[in-house]
Coordinates of C-alpha atoms in Angstrom, one line a residue:
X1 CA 16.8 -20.5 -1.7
X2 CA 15.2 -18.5 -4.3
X3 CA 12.3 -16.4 -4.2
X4 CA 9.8 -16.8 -6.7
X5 CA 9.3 -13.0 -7.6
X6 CA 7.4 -13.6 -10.9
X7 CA 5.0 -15.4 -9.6
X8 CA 4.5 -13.8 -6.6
X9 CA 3.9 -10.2 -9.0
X10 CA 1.2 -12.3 -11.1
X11 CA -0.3 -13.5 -8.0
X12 CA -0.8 -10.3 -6.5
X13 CA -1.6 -8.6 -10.0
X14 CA -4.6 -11.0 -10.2
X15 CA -6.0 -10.5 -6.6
X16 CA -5.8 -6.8 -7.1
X17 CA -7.7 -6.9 -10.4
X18 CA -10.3 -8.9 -8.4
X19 CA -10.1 -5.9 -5.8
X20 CA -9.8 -2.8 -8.8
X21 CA -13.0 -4.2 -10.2
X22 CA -14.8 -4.1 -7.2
X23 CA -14.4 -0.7 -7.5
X24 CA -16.1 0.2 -10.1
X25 CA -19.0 -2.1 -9.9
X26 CA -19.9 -1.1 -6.3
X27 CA -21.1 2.1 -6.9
X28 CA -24.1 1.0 -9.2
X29 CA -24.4 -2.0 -7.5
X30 CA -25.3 -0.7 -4.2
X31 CA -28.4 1.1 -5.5
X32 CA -29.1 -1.3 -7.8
X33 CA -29.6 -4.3 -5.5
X34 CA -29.9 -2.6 -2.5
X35 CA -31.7 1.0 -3.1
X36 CA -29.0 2.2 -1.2
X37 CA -27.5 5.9 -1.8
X38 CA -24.3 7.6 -2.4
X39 CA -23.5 7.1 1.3
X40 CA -24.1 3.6 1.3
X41 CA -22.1 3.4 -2.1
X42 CA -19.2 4.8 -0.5
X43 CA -19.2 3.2 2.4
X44 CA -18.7 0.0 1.0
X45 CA -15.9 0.9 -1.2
X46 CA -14.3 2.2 1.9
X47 CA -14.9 -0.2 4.5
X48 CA -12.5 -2.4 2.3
X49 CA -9.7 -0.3 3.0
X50 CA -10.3 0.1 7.1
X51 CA -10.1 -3.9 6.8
X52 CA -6.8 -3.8 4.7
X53 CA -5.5 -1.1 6.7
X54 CA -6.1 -3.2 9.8
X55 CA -4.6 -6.3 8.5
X56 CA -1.3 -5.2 7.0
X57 CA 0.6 -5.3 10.0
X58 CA -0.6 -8.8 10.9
X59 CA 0.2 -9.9 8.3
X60 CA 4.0 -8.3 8.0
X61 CA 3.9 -9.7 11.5
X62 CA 3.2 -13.4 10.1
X63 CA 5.5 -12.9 7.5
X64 CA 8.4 -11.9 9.8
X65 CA 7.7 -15.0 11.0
X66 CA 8.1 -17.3 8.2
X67 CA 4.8 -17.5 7.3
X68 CA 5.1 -15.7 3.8
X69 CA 3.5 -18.3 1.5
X70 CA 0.5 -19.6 4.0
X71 CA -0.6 -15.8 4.7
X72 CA -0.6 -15.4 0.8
X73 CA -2.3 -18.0 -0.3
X74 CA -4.8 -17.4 2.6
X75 CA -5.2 -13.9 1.1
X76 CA -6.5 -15.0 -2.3
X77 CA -8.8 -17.0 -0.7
X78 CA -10.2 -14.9 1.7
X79 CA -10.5 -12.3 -1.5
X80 CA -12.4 -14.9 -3.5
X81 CA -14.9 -15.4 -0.2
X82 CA -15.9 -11.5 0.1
X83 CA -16.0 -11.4 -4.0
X84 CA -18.5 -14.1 -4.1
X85 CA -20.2 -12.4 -0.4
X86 CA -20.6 -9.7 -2.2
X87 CA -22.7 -11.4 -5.4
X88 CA -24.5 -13.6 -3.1
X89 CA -25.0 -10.8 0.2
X90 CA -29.0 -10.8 0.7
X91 CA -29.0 -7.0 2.0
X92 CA -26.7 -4.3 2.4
X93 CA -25.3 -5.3 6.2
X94 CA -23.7 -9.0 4.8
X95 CA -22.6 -7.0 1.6
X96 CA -20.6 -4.9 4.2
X97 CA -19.2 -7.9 6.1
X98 CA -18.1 -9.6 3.2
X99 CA -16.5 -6.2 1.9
X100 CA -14.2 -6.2 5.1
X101 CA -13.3 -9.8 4.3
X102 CA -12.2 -9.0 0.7
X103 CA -9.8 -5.7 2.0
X104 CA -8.5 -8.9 4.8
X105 CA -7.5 -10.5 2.3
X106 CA -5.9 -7.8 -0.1
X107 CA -4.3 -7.0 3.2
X108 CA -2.4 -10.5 3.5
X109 CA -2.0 -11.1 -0.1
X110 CA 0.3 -7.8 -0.9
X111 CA 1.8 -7.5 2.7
X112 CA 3.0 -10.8 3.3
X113 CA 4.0 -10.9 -0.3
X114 CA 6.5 -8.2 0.1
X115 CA 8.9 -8.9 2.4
X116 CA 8.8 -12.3 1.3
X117 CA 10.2 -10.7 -2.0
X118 CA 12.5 -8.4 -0.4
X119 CA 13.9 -11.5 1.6
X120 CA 16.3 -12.3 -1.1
X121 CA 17.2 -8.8 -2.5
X122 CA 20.3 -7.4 -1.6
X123 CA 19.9 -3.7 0.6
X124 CA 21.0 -1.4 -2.3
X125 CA 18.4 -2.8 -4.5
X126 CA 15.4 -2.8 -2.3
X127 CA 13.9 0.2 -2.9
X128 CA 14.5 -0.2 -6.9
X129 CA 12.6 -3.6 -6.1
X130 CA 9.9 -2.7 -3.5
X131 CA 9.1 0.0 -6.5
X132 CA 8.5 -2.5 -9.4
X133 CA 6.6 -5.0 -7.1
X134 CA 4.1 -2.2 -5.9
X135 CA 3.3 -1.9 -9.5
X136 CA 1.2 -5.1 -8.8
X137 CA -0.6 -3.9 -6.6
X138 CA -1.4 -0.4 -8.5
X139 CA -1.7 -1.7 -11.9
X140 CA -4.6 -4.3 -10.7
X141 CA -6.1 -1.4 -9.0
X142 CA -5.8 0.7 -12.5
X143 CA -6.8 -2.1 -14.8
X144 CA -9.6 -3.7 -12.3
X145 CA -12.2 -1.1 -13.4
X146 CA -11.3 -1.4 -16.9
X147 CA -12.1 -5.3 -16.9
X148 CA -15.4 -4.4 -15.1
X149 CA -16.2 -1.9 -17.8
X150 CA -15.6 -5.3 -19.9
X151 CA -17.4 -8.2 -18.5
X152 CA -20.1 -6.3 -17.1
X153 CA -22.7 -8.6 -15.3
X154 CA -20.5 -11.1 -15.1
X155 CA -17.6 -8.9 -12.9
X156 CA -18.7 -10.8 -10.1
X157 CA -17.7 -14.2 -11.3
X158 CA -14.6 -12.4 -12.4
X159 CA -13.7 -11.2 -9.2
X160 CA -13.8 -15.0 -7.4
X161 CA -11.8 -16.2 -10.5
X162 CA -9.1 -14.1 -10.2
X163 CA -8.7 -14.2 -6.7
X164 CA -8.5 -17.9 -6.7
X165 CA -6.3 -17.7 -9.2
X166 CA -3.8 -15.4 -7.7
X167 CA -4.3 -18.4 -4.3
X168 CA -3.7 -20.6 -7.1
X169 CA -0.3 -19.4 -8.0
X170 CA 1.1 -19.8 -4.7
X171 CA 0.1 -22.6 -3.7
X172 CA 1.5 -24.2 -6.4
X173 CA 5.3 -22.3 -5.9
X174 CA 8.1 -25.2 -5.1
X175 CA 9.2 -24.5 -1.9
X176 CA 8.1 -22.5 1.3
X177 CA 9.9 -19.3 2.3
X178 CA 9.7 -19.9 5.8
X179 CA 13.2 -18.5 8.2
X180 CA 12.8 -21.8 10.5
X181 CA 15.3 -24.2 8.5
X182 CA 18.1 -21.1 7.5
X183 CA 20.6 -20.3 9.0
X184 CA 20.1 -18.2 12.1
X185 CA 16.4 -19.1 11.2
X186 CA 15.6 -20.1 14.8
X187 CA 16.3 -16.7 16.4
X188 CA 14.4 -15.3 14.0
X189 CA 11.5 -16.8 15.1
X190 CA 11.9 -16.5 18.5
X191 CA 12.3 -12.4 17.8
X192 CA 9.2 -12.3 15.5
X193 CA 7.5 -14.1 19.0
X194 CA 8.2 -11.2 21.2
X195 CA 6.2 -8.7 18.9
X196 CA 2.8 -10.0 20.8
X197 CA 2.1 -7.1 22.0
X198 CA 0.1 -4.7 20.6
X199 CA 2.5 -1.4 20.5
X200 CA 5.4 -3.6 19.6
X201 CA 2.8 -3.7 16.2
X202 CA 4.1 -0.4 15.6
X203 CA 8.2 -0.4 14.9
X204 CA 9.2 3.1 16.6
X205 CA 11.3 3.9 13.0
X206 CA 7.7 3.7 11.1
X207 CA 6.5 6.9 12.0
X208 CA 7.6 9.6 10.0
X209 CA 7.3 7.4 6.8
X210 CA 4.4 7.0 7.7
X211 CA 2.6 10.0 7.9
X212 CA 4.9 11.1 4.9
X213 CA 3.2 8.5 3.2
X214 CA -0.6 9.1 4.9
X215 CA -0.3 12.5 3.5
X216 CA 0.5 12.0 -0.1
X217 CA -2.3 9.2 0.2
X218 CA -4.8 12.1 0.8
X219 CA -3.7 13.6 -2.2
X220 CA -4.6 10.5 -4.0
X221 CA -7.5 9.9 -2.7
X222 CA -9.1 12.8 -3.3
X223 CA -8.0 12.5 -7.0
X224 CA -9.5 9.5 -7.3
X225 CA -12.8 10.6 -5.4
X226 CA -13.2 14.0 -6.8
X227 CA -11.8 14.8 -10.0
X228 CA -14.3 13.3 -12.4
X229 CA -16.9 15.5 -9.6
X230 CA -14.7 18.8 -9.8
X231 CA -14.6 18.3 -14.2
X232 CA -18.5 18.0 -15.0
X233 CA -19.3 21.1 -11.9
X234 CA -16.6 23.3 -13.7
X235 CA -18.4 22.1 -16.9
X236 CA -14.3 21.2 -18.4
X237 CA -15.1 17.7 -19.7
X238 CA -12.5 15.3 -20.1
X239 CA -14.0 13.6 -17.2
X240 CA -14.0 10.1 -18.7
X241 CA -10.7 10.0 -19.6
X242 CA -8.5 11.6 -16.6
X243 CA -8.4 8.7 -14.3
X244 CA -6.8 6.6 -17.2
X245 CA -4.0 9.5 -17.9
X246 CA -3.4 9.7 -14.1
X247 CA -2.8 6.1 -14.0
X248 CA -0.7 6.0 -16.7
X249 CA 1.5 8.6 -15.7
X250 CA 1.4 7.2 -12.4
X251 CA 2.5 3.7 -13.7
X252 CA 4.9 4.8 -16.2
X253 CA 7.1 7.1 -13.5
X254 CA 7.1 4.5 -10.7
X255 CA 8.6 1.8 -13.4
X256 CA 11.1 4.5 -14.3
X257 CA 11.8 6.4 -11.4
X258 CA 11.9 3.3 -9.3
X259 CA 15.9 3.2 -9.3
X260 CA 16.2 7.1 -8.1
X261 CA 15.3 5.6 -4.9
X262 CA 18.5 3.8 -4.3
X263 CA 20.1 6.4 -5.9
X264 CA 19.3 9.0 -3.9
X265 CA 17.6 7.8 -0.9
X266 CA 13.6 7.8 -0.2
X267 CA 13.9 11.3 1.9
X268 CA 15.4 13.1 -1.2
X269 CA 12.9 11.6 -3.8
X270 CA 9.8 12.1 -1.7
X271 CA 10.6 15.6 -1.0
X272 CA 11.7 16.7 -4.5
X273 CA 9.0 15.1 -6.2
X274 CA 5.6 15.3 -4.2
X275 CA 6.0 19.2 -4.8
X276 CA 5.6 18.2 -8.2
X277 CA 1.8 16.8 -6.8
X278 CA 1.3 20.0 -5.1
X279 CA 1.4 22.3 -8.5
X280 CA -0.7 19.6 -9.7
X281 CA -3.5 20.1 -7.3
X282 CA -3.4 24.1 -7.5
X283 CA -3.3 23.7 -10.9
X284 CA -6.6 21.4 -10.8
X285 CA -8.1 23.6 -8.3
X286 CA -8.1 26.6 -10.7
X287 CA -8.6 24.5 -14.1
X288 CA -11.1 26.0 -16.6
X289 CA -10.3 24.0 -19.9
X290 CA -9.6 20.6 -20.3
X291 CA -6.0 20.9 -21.5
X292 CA -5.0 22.5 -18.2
X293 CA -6.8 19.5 -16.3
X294 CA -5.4 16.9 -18.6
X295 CA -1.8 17.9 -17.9
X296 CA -2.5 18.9 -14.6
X297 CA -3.8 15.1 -13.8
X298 CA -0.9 13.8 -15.6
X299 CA 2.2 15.8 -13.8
X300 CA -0.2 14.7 -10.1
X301 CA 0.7 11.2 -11.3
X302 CA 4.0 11.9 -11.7
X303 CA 4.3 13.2 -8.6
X304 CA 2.7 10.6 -6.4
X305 CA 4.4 7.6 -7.9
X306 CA 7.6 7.1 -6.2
X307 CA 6.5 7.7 -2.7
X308 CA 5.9 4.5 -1.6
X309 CA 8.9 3.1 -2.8
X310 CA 10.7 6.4 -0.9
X311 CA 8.6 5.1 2.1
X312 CA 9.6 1.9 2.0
X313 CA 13.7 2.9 1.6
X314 CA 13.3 5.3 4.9
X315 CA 11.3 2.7 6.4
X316 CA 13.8 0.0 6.0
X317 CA 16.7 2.3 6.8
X318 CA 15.0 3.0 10.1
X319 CA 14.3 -0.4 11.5
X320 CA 17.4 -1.9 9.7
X321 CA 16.1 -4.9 9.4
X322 CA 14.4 -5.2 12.7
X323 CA 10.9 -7.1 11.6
X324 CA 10.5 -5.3 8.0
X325 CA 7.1 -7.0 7.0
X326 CA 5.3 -5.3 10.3
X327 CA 7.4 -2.4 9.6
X328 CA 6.0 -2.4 5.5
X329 CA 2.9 -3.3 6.8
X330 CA 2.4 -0.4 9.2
X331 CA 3.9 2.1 6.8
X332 CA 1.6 1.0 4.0
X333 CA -1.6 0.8 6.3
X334 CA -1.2 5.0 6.5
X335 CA -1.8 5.0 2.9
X336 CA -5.0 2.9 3.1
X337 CA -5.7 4.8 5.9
X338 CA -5.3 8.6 4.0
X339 CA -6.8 7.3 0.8
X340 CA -9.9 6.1 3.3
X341 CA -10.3 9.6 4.9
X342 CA -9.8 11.6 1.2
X343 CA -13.2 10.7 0.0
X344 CA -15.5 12.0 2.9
X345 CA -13.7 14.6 4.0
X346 CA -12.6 16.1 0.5
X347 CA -16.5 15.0 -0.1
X348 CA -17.7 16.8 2.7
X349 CA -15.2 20.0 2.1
X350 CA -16.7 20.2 -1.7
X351 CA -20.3 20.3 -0.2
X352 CA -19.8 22.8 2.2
X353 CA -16.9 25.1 0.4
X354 CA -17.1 23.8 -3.2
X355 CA -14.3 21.6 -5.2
X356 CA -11.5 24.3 -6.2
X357 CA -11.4 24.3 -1.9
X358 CA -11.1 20.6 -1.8
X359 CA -8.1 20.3 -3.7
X360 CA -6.9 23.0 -2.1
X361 CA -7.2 21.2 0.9
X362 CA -5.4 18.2 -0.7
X363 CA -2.2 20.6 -1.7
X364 CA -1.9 21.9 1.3
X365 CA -1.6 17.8 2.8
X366 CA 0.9 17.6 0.1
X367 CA 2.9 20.5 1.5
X368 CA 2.4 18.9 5.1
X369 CA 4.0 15.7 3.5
X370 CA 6.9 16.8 2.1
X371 CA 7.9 19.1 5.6
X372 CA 7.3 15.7 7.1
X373 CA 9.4 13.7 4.9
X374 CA 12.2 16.7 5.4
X375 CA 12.3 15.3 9.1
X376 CA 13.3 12.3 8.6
X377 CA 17.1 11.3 8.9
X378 CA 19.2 11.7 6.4
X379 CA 21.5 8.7 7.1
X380 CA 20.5 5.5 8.6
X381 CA 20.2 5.0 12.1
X382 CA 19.6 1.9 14.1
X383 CA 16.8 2.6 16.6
X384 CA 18.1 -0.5 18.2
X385 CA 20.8 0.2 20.7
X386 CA 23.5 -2.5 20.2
X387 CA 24.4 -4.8 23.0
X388 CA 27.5 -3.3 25.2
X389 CA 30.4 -5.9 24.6
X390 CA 31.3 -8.4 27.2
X391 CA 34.1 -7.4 29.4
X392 CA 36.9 -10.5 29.2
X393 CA 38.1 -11.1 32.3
X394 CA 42.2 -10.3 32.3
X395 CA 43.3 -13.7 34.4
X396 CA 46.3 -11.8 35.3
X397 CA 44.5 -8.9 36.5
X398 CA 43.5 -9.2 40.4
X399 CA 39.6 -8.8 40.6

């Protein structure tokens, strides 16, 4: 059965366009409509990411379970609710609620869309793949402010179009992806069931790729958070143009790097390329003019692209096979989870130290990461123990 890939890519394309333009509309919105501060601004921008965070492994979990396509399309539409929540929220309190419904439904959308992808790609192609489809997920979070910048008042409306339109284009696929129906489909199932519990919600093989990954999200976050901040203190300028050059860099090295990962395995990329991050982030620490920032921005790019898709190889080649949408979902929740942390703590490090500190800060999580990633295996190892074989009995053999 095949999977419907393109699709699937628009679909989560459009809901993360819904969710990039969020982004940049919150922070004027809040204290707009609500008097609310730069604490109250930030807080809603990240309360979406605790809820996505939260809800990836869920919904791996679901999709493990055959549930690919319902979970998806339940995504858009739970991203279409919070978008019009927050155009309609009366005060700040519902604006919050209906933020955590919006990062529920990102949640679902890309993390059930995933393994439903990865479903009907071969093993030595996963990683190449996994790469290619995350660019999704990152180019609707690069582009999303850009169409907010565009359709100004009317981003809202945007928002709730696009997210029922990325429902849309699942609904409408041809067939259900479902295991129950394939061969071996049944037990299947009955192994997704027996992940109830709560601490089988965390595969034992997701670990170190995760933290690798919760690192290097640290370093992204407080990119994201700071940079423009740390240009117009140090007086450097450029500040309205290095988020675009980071994302192009970022996009342009995950859509060609993508095949090192199979190539070379998601241990050796991660580790030779986040140090490439790390000179970034000394470099933007001690920036004084605007050509060292731009090209310091542009080689942090390069260096954070390809570490989810070298996250999701050591991932996979951990659990080998054994439920890989809770396993993805897990391993990606640590990025939600470092990008969330980046902006108060990086904020609150800048307050009390000053910016050059910050990043500082944020190199040294770089360095952390790659030591991590340095732990991991080198060859794959089943953390499942196989099943001793049955003993025959020898009828000739007295018992």
């Amino acid at each position: 059965m095949s999977v419907p890939v393109r699709r699937l890519w628009v679909a989560v394309l459009a809901g993360y366009l819904a969710f990039g333009a969020t982004l940049q509309a919150l922070p004027s919105y809040v204290p707009d409509k609500f008097g609310g501060g730069a604490l109250a601004s930030g807080t809603a921008v990240g309360i979406a990411f605790l809820a996505t965070a939260c809800g990836r492994p869920f919904a791996g979990w679901l999709a493990d379970a055959g549930w690919s396509r319902p979970v998806v399309v339940t995504g858009g539409v739970l991203a279409a609710v919070g978008g019009l929540g927050q155009l309609l929220a009366p005060d700040l309190a519902l604006l919050l609620v209906a933020r955590l419904v919006m990062g529920a439904g990102e949640a679902a959308l890309f993390s059930a869309a995933l393994p439903w992808v990865l479903s009907g790609t071969q093993a030595a192609r996963r990683g190449r793949l996994a790469g290619w489809f995350g660019l999704s997920m990152w180019g609707g979070l690069a582009a999303g402010p850009v169409i907010a910048t565009l359709v100004g008042d009317q981003v809202w409306w945007v928002v709730v179009g696009l997210a029922l339109a990325s429902a849309a284009l699942v609904l409408t696929t041809g067939s259900d992806p479902g295991q129950i129906g394939r061969p071996g489909g049944e037990r299947r199932q009955r192994e997704s069931v027996r992940i109830r519990r709560p601490r089988r919600l965390l595969p034992a093989g997701v670990r170190l790729p995760g933290a690798t990954i919760g690192l290097a999200a640290y370093c992204y976050g407080t990119v994201a958070a700071l940079l423009v901040l740390r240009l117009r203190a140090g007086g450097i300028g450029v500040d309205n143009i290095v988020l675009a050059v980071f994302a192009v860099a970022f996009l342009v090295a995950r859509f060609v790097g993508s095949p090192l990962v199979d190539r070379f395995g998601g241990r050796a990329v991660a580790a030779s390329t986040v140090p490439l991050a790390i000179i970034a982030l000394v470099g933007l620490a001690l920036a004084e003019g605007p050509v060292t920032a731009v090209v310091c921005t542009a080689l942090a790019g390069v260096g954070l692209a390809l570490v989810y898709p070298a996250c999701i190889s050591m991932t996979l080649d951990r659990v080998r096979g054994l439920r890989p949408g809770v396993s993805i979902g897990v391993m990606t929740s640590f990025w939600d989870l470092g990008v969330m942390a980046a902006g108060p703590l990086g904020g609150l490090i800048a307050q009390q130290a000053g910016y050059q500190q910050a990043f500082l800060v944020a190199a040294a999580a770089g360095l952390a990461c790659v030591l991590v990633a340095l732990r991991v295996p080198t060859r794959a190892t089943s953390l499942r123990s196989p099943e001793p074989p049955r003993r025959v009995p020898d009828p000739g053999r007295p018992r």
